[in-house]
Short mmCIF file of C-alpha atoms in Angstrom, two decimals:
data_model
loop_
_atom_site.label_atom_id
_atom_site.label_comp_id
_atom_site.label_asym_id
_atom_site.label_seq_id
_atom_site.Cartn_x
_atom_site.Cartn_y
_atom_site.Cartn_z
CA UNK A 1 14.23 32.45 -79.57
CA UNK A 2 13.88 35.88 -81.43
CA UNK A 3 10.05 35.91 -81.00
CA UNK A 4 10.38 34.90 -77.43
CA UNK A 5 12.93 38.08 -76.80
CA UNK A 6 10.70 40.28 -79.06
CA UNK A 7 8.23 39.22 -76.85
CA UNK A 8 9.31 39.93 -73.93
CA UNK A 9 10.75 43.12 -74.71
CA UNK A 10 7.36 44.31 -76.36
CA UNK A 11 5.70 43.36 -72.80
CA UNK A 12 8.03 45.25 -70.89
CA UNK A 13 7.42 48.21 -73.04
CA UNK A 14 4.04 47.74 -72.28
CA UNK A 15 4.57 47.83 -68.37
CA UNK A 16 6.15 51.03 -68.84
CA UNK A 17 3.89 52.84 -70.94
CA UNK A 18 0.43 51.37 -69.11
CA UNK A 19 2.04 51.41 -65.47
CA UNK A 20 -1.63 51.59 -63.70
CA UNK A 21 -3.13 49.71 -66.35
CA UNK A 22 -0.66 46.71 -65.68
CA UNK A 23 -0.72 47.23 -61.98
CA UNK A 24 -4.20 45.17 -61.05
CA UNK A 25 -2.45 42.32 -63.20
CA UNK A 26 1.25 42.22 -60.91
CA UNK A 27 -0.62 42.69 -57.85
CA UNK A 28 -3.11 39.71 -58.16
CA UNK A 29 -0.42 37.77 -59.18
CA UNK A 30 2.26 38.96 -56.47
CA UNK A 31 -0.39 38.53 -53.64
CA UNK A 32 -0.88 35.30 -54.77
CA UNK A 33 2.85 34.13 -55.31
CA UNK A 34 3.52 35.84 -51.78
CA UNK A 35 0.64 33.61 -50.45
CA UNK A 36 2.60 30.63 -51.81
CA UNK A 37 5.70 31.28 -50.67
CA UNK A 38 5.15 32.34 -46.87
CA UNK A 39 2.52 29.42 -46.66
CA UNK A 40 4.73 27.30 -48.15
CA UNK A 41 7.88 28.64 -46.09
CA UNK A 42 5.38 27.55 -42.83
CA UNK A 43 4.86 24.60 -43.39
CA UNK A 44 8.34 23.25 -44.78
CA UNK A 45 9.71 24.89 -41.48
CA UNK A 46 7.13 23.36 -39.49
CA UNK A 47 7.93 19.96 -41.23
CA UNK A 48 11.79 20.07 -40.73
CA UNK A 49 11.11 21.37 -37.22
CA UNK A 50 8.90 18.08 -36.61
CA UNK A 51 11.90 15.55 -38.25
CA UNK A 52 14.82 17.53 -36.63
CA UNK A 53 12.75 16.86 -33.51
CA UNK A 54 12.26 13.38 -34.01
CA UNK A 55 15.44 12.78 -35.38
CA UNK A 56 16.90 13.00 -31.71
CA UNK A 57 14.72 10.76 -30.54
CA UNK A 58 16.19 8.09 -32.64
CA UNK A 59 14.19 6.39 -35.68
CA UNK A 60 12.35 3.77 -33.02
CA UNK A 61 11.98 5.35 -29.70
CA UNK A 62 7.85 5.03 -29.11
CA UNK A 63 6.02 7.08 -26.46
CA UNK A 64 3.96 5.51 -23.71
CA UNK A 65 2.01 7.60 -21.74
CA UNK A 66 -2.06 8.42 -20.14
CA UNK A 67 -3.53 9.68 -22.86
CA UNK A 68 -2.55 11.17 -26.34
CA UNK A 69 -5.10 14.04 -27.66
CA UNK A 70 -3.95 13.84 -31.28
CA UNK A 71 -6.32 10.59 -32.18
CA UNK A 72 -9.77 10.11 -33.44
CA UNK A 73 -12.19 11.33 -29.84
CA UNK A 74 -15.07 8.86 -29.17
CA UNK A 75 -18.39 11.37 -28.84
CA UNK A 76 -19.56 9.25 -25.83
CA UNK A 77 -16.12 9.67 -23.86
CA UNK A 78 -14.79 12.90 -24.92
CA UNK A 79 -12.38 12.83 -21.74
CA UNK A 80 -10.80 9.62 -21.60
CA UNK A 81 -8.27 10.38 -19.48
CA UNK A 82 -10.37 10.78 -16.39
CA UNK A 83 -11.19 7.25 -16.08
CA UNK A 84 -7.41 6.20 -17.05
CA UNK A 85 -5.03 5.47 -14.04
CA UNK A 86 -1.60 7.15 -14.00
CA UNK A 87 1.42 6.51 -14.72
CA UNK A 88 3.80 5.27 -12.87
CA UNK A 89 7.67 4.61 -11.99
CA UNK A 90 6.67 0.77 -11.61
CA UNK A 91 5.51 0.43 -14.83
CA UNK A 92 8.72 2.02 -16.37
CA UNK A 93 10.42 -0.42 -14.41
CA UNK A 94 8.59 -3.36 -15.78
CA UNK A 95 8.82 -2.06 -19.29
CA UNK A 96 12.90 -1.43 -19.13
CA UNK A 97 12.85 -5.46 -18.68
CA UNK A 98 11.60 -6.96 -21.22
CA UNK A 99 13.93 -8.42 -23.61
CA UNK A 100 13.02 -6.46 -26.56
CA UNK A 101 13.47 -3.26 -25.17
CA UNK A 102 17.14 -0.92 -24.45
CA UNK A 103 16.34 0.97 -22.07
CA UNK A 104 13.11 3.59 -20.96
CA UNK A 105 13.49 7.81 -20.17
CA UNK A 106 10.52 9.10 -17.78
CA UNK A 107 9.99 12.35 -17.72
CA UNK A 108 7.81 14.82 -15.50
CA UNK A 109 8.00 18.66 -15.65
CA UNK A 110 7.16 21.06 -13.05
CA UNK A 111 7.37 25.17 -12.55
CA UNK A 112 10.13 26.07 -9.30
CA UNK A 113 11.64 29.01 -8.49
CA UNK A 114 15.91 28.83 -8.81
CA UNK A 115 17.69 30.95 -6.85
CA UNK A 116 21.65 32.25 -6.84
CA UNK A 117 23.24 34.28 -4.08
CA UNK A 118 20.36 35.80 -4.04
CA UNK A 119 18.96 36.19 -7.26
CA UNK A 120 15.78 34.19 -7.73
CA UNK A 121 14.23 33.14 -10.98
CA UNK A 122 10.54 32.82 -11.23
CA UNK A 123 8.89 29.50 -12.94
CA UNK A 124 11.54 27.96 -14.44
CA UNK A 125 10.62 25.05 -15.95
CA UNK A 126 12.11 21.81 -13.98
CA UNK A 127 12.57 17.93 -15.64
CA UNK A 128 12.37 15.11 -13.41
CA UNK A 129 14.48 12.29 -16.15
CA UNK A 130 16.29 8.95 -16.06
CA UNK A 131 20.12 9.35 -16.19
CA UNK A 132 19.67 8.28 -19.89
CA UNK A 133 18.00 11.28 -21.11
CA UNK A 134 20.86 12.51 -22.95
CA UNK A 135 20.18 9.64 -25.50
CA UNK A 136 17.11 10.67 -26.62
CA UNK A 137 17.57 14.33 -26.67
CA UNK A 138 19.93 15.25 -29.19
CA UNK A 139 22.27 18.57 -28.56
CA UNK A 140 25.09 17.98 -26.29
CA UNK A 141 26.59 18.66 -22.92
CA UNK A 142 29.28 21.06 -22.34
CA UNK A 143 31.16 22.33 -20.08
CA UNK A 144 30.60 19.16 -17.53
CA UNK A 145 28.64 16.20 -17.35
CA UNK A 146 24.75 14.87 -17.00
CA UNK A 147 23.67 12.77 -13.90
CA UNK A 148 25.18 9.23 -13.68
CA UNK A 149 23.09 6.24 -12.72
CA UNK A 150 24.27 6.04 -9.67
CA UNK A 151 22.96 9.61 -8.90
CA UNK A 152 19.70 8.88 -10.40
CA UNK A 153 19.20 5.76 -7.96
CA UNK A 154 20.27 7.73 -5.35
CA UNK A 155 17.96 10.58 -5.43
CA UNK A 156 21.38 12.88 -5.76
CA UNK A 157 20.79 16.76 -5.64
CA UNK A 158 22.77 17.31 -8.54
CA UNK A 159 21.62 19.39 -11.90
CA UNK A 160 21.98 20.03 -15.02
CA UNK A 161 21.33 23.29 -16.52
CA UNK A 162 20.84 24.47 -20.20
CA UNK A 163 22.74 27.12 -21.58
CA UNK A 164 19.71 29.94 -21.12
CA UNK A 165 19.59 29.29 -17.37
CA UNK A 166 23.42 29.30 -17.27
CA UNK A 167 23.58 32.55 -19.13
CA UNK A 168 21.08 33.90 -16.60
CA UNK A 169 22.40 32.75 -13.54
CA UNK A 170 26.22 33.38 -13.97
CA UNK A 171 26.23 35.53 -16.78
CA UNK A 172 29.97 34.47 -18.23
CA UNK A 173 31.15 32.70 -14.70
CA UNK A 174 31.75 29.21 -14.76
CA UNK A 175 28.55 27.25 -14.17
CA UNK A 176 29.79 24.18 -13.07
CA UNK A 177 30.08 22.73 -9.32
CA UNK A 178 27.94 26.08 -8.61
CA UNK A 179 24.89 25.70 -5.86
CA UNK A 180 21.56 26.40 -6.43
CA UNK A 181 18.37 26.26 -4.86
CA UNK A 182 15.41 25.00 -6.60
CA UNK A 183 12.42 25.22 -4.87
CA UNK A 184 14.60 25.95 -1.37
CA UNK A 185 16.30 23.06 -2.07
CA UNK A 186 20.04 23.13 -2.98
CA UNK A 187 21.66 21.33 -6.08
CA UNK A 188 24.98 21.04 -7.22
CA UNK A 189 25.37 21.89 -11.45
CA UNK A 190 27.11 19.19 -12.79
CA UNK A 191 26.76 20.47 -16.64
CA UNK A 192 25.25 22.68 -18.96
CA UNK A 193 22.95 21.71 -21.54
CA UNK A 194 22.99 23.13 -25.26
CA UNK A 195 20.02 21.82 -26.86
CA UNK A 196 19.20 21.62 -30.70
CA UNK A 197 17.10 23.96 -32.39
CA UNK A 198 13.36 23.25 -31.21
CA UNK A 199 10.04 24.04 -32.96
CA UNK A 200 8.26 27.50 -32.09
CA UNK A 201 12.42 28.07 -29.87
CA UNK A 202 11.27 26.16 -27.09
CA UNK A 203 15.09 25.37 -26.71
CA UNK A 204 15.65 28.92 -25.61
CA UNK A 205 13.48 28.65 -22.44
CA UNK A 206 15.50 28.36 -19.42
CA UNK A 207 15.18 25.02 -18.15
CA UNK A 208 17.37 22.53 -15.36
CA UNK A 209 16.96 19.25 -15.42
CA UNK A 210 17.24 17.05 -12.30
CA UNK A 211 17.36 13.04 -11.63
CA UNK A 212 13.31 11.75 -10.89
CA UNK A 213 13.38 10.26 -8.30
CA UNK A 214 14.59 13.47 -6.59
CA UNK A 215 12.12 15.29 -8.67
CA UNK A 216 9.27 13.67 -7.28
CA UNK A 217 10.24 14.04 -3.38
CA UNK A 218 11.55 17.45 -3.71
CA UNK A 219 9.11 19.24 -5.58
CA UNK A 220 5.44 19.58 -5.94
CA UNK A 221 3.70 18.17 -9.41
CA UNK A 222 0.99 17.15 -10.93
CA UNK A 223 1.28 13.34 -10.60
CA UNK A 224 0.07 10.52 -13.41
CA UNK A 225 1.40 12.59 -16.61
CA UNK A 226 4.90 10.80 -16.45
CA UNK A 227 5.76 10.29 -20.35
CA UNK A 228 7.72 7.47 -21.04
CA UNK A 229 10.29 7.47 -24.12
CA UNK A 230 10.54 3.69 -25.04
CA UNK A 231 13.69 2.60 -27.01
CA UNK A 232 14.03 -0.74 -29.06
CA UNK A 233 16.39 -3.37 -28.96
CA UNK A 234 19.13 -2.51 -32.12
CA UNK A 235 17.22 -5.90 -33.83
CA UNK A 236 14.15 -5.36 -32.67
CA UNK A 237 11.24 -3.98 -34.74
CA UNK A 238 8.77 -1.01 -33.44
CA UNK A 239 6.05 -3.10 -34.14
CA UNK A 240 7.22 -6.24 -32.05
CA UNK A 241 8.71 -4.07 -29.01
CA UNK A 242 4.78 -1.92 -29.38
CA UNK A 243 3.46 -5.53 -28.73
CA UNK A 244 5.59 -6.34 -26.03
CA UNK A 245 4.97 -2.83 -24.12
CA UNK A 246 1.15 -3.31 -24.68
CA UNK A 247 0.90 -6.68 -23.40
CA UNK A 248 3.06 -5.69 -20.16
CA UNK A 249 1.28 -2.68 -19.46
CA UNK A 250 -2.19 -4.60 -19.90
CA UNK A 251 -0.54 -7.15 -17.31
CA UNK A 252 0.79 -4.65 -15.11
CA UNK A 253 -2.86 -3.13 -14.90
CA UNK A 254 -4.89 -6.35 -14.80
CA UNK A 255 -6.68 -5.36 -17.95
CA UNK A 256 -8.82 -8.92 -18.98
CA UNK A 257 -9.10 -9.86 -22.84
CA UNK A 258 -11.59 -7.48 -24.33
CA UNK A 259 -10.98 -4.57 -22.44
CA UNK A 260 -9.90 -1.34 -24.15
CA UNK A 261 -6.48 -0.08 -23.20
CA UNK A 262 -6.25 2.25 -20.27
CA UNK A 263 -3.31 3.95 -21.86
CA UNK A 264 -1.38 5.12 -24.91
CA UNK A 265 1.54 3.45 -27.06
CA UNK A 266 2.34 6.26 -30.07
CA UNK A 267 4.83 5.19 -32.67
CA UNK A 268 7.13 8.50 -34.30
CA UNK A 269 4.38 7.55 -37.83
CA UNK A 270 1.38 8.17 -36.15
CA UNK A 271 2.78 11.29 -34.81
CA UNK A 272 3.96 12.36 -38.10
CA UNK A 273 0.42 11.27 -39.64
CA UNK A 274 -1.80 13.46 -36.85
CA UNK A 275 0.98 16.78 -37.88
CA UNK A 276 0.52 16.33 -41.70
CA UNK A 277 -3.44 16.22 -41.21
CA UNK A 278 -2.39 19.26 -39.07
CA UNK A 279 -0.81 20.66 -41.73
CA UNK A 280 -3.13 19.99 -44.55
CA UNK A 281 -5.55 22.54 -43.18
CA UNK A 282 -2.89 25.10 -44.23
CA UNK A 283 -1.97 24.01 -47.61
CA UNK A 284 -6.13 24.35 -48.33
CA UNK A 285 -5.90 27.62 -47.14
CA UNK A 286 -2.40 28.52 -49.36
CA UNK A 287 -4.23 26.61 -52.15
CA UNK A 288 -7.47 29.05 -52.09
CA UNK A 289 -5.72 32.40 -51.10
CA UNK A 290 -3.25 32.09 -53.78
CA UNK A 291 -5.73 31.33 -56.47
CA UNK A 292 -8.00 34.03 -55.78
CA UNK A 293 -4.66 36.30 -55.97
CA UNK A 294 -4.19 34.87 -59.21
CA UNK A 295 -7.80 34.65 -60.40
CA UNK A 296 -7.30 38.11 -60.23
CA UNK A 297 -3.95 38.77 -61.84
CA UNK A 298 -5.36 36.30 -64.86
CA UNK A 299 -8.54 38.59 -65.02
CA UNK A 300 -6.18 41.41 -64.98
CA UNK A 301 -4.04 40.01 -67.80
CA UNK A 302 -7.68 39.22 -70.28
CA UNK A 303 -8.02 43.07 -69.63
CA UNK A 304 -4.75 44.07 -70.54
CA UNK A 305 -4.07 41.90 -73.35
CA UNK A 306 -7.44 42.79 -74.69
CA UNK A 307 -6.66 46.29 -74.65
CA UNK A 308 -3.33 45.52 -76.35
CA UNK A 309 -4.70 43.94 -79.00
CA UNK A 310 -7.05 46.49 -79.87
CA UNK A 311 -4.08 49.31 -79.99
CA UNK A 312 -1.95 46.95 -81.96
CA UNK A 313 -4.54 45.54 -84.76
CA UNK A 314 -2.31 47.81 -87.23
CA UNK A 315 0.84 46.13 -86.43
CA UNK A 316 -0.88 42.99 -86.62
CA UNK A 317 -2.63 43.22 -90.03
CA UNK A 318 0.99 44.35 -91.32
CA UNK A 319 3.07 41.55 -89.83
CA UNK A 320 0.29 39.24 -91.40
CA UNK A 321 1.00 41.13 -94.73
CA UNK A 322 4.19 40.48 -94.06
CA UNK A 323 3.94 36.77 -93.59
CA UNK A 324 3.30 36.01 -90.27
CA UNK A 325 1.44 32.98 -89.58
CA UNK A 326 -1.41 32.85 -86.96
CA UNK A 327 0.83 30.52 -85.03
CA UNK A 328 3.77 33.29 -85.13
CA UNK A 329 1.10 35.92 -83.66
CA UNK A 330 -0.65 33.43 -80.98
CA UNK A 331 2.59 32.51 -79.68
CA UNK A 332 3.63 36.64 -79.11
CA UNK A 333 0.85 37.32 -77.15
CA UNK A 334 1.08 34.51 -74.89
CA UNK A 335 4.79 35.26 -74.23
CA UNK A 336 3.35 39.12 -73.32
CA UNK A 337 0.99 36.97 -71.24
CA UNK A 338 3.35 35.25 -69.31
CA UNK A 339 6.08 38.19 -69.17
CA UNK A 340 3.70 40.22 -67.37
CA UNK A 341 2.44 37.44 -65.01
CA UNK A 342 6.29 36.18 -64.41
CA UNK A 343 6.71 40.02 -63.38
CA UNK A 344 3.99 39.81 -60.38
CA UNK A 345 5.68 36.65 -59.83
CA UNK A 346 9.18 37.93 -59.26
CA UNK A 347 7.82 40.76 -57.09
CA UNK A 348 5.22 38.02 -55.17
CA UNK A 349 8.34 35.90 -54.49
CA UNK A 350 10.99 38.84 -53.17
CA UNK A 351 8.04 39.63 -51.15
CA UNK A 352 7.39 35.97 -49.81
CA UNK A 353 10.98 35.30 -49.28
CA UNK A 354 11.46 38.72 -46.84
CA UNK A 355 8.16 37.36 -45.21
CA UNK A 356 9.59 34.29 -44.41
CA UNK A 357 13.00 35.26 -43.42
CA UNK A 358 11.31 38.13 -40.96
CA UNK A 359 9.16 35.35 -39.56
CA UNK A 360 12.06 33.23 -38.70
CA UNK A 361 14.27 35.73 -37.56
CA UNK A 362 12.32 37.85 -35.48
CA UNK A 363 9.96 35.41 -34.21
CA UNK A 364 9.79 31.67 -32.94
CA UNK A 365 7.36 30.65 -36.00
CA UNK A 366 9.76 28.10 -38.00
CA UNK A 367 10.15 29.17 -41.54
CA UNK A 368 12.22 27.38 -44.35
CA UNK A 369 12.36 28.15 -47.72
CA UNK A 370 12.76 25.56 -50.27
CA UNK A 371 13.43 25.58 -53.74
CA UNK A 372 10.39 23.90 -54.28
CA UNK A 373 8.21 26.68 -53.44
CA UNK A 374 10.50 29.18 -55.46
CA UNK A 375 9.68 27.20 -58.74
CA UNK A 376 6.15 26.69 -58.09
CA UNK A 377 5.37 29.93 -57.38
CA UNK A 378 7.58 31.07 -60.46
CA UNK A 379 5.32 28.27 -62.49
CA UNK A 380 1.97 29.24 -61.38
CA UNK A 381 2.71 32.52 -62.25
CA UNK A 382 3.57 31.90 -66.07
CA UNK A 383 0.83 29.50 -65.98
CA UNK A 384 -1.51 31.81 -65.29
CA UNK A 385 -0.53 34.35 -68.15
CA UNK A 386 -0.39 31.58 -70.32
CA UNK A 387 -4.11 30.69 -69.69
CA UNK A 388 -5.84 33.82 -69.23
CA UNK A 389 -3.51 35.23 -72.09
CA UNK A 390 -5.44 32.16 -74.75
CA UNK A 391 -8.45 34.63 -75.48
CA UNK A 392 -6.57 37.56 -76.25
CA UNK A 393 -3.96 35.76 -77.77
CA UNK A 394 -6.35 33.99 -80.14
CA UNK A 395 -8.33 37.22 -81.13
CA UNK A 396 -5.53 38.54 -82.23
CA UNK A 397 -4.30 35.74 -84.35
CA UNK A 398 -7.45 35.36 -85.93
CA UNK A 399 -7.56 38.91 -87.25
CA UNK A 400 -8.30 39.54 -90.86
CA UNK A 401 -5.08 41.35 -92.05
CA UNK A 402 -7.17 43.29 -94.47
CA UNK A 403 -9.79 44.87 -91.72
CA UNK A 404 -6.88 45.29 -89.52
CA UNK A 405 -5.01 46.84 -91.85
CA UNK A 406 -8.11 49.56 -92.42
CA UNK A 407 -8.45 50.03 -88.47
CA UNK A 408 -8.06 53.80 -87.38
#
């Protein structure tokens, strides 16, 4: 332990005497520990973002819909979906009845204008949904209530409005049994909506959401992209209520043996499979910015070190007279090394983690530090001294005490 204190303490002596000298070394290394740690911050927040998001959905709930763009594209039908038919309430139906499933949300979104005594919101995003919505959303409703069944069969103007629409319609008034007009048409607010934290803050959009079947004769839409949020039986596997849905839909649409789907079934894995081949793109990119940030702090340290060595051959040849073994004088260096790599480090990583909290804060980009990155960015930074510090380290143990004790 003394040699790894001396150590230390002879490195940071060494910062402060050679401040410009040791500055090329921290910088590499902090550019390339900040790399790390924002990249790293990205996609962990991107990655909890994607499982908080699916995590409302419930662990089995599959999406059925025209086409999904995040598979393989055949080169001789790049647009598939022109040739598919769209969806439709019918087929929901059908789907909600087979044994194996609970029960099936549709939802369709349009732009509307929503209006207030007179004030009037500009394309606000409105959701045409089955009364069961609320099951498959997460977040919660309160003050008031969402659309029953009942209302949903009957096409009832009734709304419910999330908490960014209520704050900018009636401010701190009570939003619920107020009328509104969306679209020129009036509803009555039955609740307000607080949803969970969504990726890139899509939850603080204003947004209303309305029963579909009034959706679709009220307001004007582009028909055939109805999504459909399918949700298994309790005992009931994905895989078995996916091969239920397919055959129906192939059934519905007179599809004969052979014939390709005309639609899309997408299980919550295959989702999470197309994001992390999403994602791998960006830990490349982390992996080659932060090396080149610390190919250049470890080039930094060889120079360094070097130059250390060379003012210190004195001290050197007299410890050997002293007694010190080679191993005694390798292992000093490479603690130097590492000191002044685990320096750039420390900055690197107080620069990362500001990065990353400035990103989350003051912008939608999700950002989440974990420990994780802290210690691998810590590690690759003593790794690095501890590599490029072997050649200097090893000249320097390998000194003749004699010579060195003649050097001027």
């Amino acid at each position: 332990m003394t040699a790894l204190f001396e150590g230390v303490g002879i490195a940071l002596a060494s910062l402060r005497a050679h401040k410009m000298r040791a500055a090329l070394t921290i910088l590499g290394v902090a550019i390339g520990v900040t790399v790390v740690m924002v990249i790293g911050a990205l996609i962990s927040g991107f990655n909890k973002g994607i499982s908080d998001m699916l995590g409302s959905l419930g662990p089995k709930t599959f999406w059925v819909g025209r086409y999904w763009g995040g598979q393989d594209e055949d080169p001789e039908d790049p647009d598939p979906w022109r040739r598919r038919p769209p969806m439709t309430i019918e087929e929901a139906r059908r789907l909600e009845e087979l044994p194996t499933i609970a029960f099936v949300v549709v939802d369709e979104n349009t732009l509307a204008d929503i209006n207030f005594e007179g004030h009037t919101l500009s394309a606000i995003n409105v959701r045409g949904r089955d009364a069961d919505w609320p099951m498959i959303e997460g977040g919660h409703i309160h003050p008031g209530r969402s659309f029953s069944h009942l209302e949903d069969a009957a096409n009832s103007h009734v709304a419910v409005v999330n908490t960014k629409l209520a704050e900018n319609l009636f401010g701190q008034r009570d939003a619920i049994a107020r009328r509104i007009k969306i679209g020129g048409v009036p509803y009555d607010v039955v609740g307000v909506y607080d949803p969970p934290p969504r990726l890139f803050g899509d939850g603080d959009r204003p947004e209303v959401m309305i029963p579909h079947g009034t959706f679709t004769k009220d307001l004007p839409y582009f028909p055939g992209w109805m999504d459909m949020f399918v949700v298994p039986q309790d005992s009931v596997s994905v895989g078995r209520a996916i091969d239920d849905v397919t055959m129906a839909m192939r059934e519905k649409r007179g599809l004969r043996p052979g014939q390709k789907n005309n639609f899309d079934a997408i299980t919550q894995d295959v989702y999470v499979q197309a994001i992390n081949s999403f994602t791998l793109v960006a830990r490349v990119l982390m992996i080659v910015l932060s090396m080149v940030g610390l190919l250049v702090g470890g080039i930094g340290v060889v120079a360094i070190m070097m130059i250390s060595v060379t003012e210190r051959t004195r001290e050197i040849g007299v410890r050997k007279a002293l007694g010190a073994t080679r191993r005694e004088i390798l292992w000093q260096f490479l603690v130097e090394a590492a000191t002044l790599t685990l320096v750039g480090g420390i900055i690197g990583m107080a620069v990362g983690w500001l990065v990353s909290l400035v990103l989350a804060k003051a912008t939608p980009v999700p950002s989440y530090v974990p420990i994780g990155s802290v210690v691998l960015a810590l590690g690759l930074a003593a790794f690095t001294g501890l590599v490029f510090g072997i050649l200097p380290a090893r000249k320097a143990a390998r000194l003749d005490p004699v010579e060195a004790l003649r050097y001027e």
